[in-house]
């Protein structure tokens, strides 16, 4: 947690994964003051 830093975001776009059976894991941590 960095209280004096602005939020950051990342965007990633792909037409397809390397293998149709692949999965993507997204992990998010939110801190609400």
GROMACS .gro file of N, CA and C in nm:
model
   99
    1UNK      N    1   0.085  -0.118   0.000
    1UNK     CA    2   0.000   0.000   0.000
    1UNK      C    3   0.088   0.123   0.000
    2UNK      N    4   0.066   0.209  -0.099
    2UNK     CA    5   0.145   0.332  -0.111
    2UNK      C    6   0.051   0.451  -0.105
    3UNK      N    7   0.035   0.513   0.010
    3UNK     CA    8  -0.067   0.618   0.027
    3UNK      C    9  -0.043   0.745  -0.052
    4UNK      N   10   0.078   0.773  -0.095
    4UNK     CA   11   0.106   0.899  -0.163
    4UNK      C   12   0.130   0.882  -0.312
    5UNK      N   13   0.084   0.772  -0.369
    5UNK     CA   14   0.101   0.746  -0.511
    5UNK      C   15  -0.036   0.734  -0.577
    6UNK      N   16  -0.046   0.785  -0.698
    6UNK     CA   17  -0.171   0.774  -0.773
    6UNK      C   18  -0.193   0.629  -0.816
    7UNK      N   19  -0.318   0.590  -0.836
    7UNK     CA   20  -0.345   0.454  -0.883
    7UNK      C   21  -0.284   0.431  -1.021
    8UNK      N   22  -0.247   0.309  -1.047
    8UNK     CA   23  -0.195   0.273  -1.178
    8UNK      C   24  -0.285   0.169  -1.240
    9UNK      N   25  -0.280   0.157  -1.371
    9UNK     CA   26  -0.358   0.054  -1.437
    9UNK      C   27  -0.278  -0.001  -1.553
   10UNK      N   28  -0.311  -0.123  -1.589
   10UNK     CA   29  -0.244  -0.190  -1.699
   10UNK      C   30  -0.349  -0.245  -1.793
   11UNK      N   31  -0.326  -0.227  -1.921
   11UNK     CA   32  -0.418  -0.280  -2.021
   11UNK      C   33  -0.339  -0.369  -2.115
   12UNK      N   34  -0.395  -0.483  -2.145
   12UNK     CA   35  -0.329  -0.578  -2.234
   12UNK      C   36  -0.435  -0.637  -2.324
   13UNK      N   37  -0.414  -0.629  -2.452
   13UNK     CA   38  -0.510  -0.685  -2.546
   13UNK      C   39  -0.442  -0.786  -2.637
   14UNK      N   40  -0.504  -0.900  -2.655
   14UNK     CA   41  -0.454  -1.001  -2.747
   14UNK      C   42  -0.570  -1.056  -2.827
   15UNK      N   43  -0.543  -1.098  -2.948
   15UNK     CA   44  -0.648  -1.157  -3.032
   15UNK      C   45  -0.684  -1.297  -2.984
   16UNK      N   46  -0.584  -1.370  -2.933
   16UNK     CA   47  -0.607  -1.506  -2.885
   16UNK      C   48  -0.490  -1.546  -2.798
   17UNK      N   49  -0.512  -1.646  -2.714
   17UNK     CA   50  -0.404  -1.701  -2.634
   17UNK      C   51  -0.326  -1.801  -2.718
   18UNK      N   52  -0.208  -1.836  -2.674
   18UNK     CA   53  -0.125  -1.929  -2.750
   18UNK      C   54  -0.188  -2.066  -2.767
   19UNK      N   55  -0.268  -2.106  -2.670
   19UNK     CA   56  -0.335  -2.236  -2.672
   19UNK      C   57  -0.480  -2.211  -2.631
   20UNK      N   58  -0.578  -2.259  -2.705
   20UNK     CA   59  -0.718  -2.233  -2.671
   20UNK      C   60  -0.760  -2.279  -2.531
   21UNK      N   61  -0.686  -2.371  -2.470
   21UNK     CA   62  -0.722  -2.419  -2.336
   21UNK      C   63  -0.654  -2.340  -2.225
   22UNK      N   64  -0.570  -2.243  -2.261
   22UNK     CA   65  -0.502  -2.162  -2.160
   22UNK      C   66  -0.601  -2.075  -2.085
   23UNK      N   67  -0.567  -2.041  -1.963
   23UNK     CA   68  -0.649  -1.953  -1.880
   23UNK      C   69  -0.564  -1.836  -1.834
   24UNK      N   70  -0.631  -1.728  -1.798
   24UNK     CA   71  -0.564  -1.610  -1.747
   24UNK      C   72  -0.610  -1.588  -1.604
   25UNK      N   73  -0.516  -1.568  -1.513
   25UNK     CA   74  -0.549  -1.541  -1.374
   25UNK      C   75  -0.528  -1.393  -1.347
   26UNK      N   76  -0.627  -1.331  -1.284
   26UNK     CA   77  -0.618  -1.190  -1.247
   26UNK      C   78  -0.633  -1.181  -1.097
   27UNK      N   79  -0.536  -1.121  -1.032
   27UNK     CA   80  -0.539  -1.104  -0.887
   27UNK      C   81  -0.540  -0.955  -0.857
   28UNK      N   82  -0.634  -0.914  -0.774
   28UNK     CA   83  -0.650  -0.772  -0.742
   28UNK      C   84  -0.655  -0.755  -0.592
   29UNK      N   85  -0.588  -0.652  -0.543
   29UNK     CA   86  -0.596  -0.614  -0.403
   29UNK      C   87  -0.643  -0.470  -0.396
   30UNK      N   88  -0.751  -0.446  -0.326
   30UNK     CA   89  -0.804  -0.311  -0.310
   30UNK      C   90  -0.799  -0.272  -0.164
   31UNK      N   91  -0.751  -0.152  -0.139
   31UNK     CA   92  -0.745  -0.100  -0.002
   31UNK      C   93  -0.833   0.024   0.001
   32UNK      N   94  -0.936   0.021   0.082
   32UNK     CA   95  -1.029   0.132   0.094
   32UNK      C   96  -1.004   0.199   0.229
   33UNK      N   97  -0.959   0.324   0.227
   33UNK     CA   98  -0.931   0.390   0.355
   33UNK      C   99  -1.058   0.422   0.431
   0.00000   0.00000   0.00000
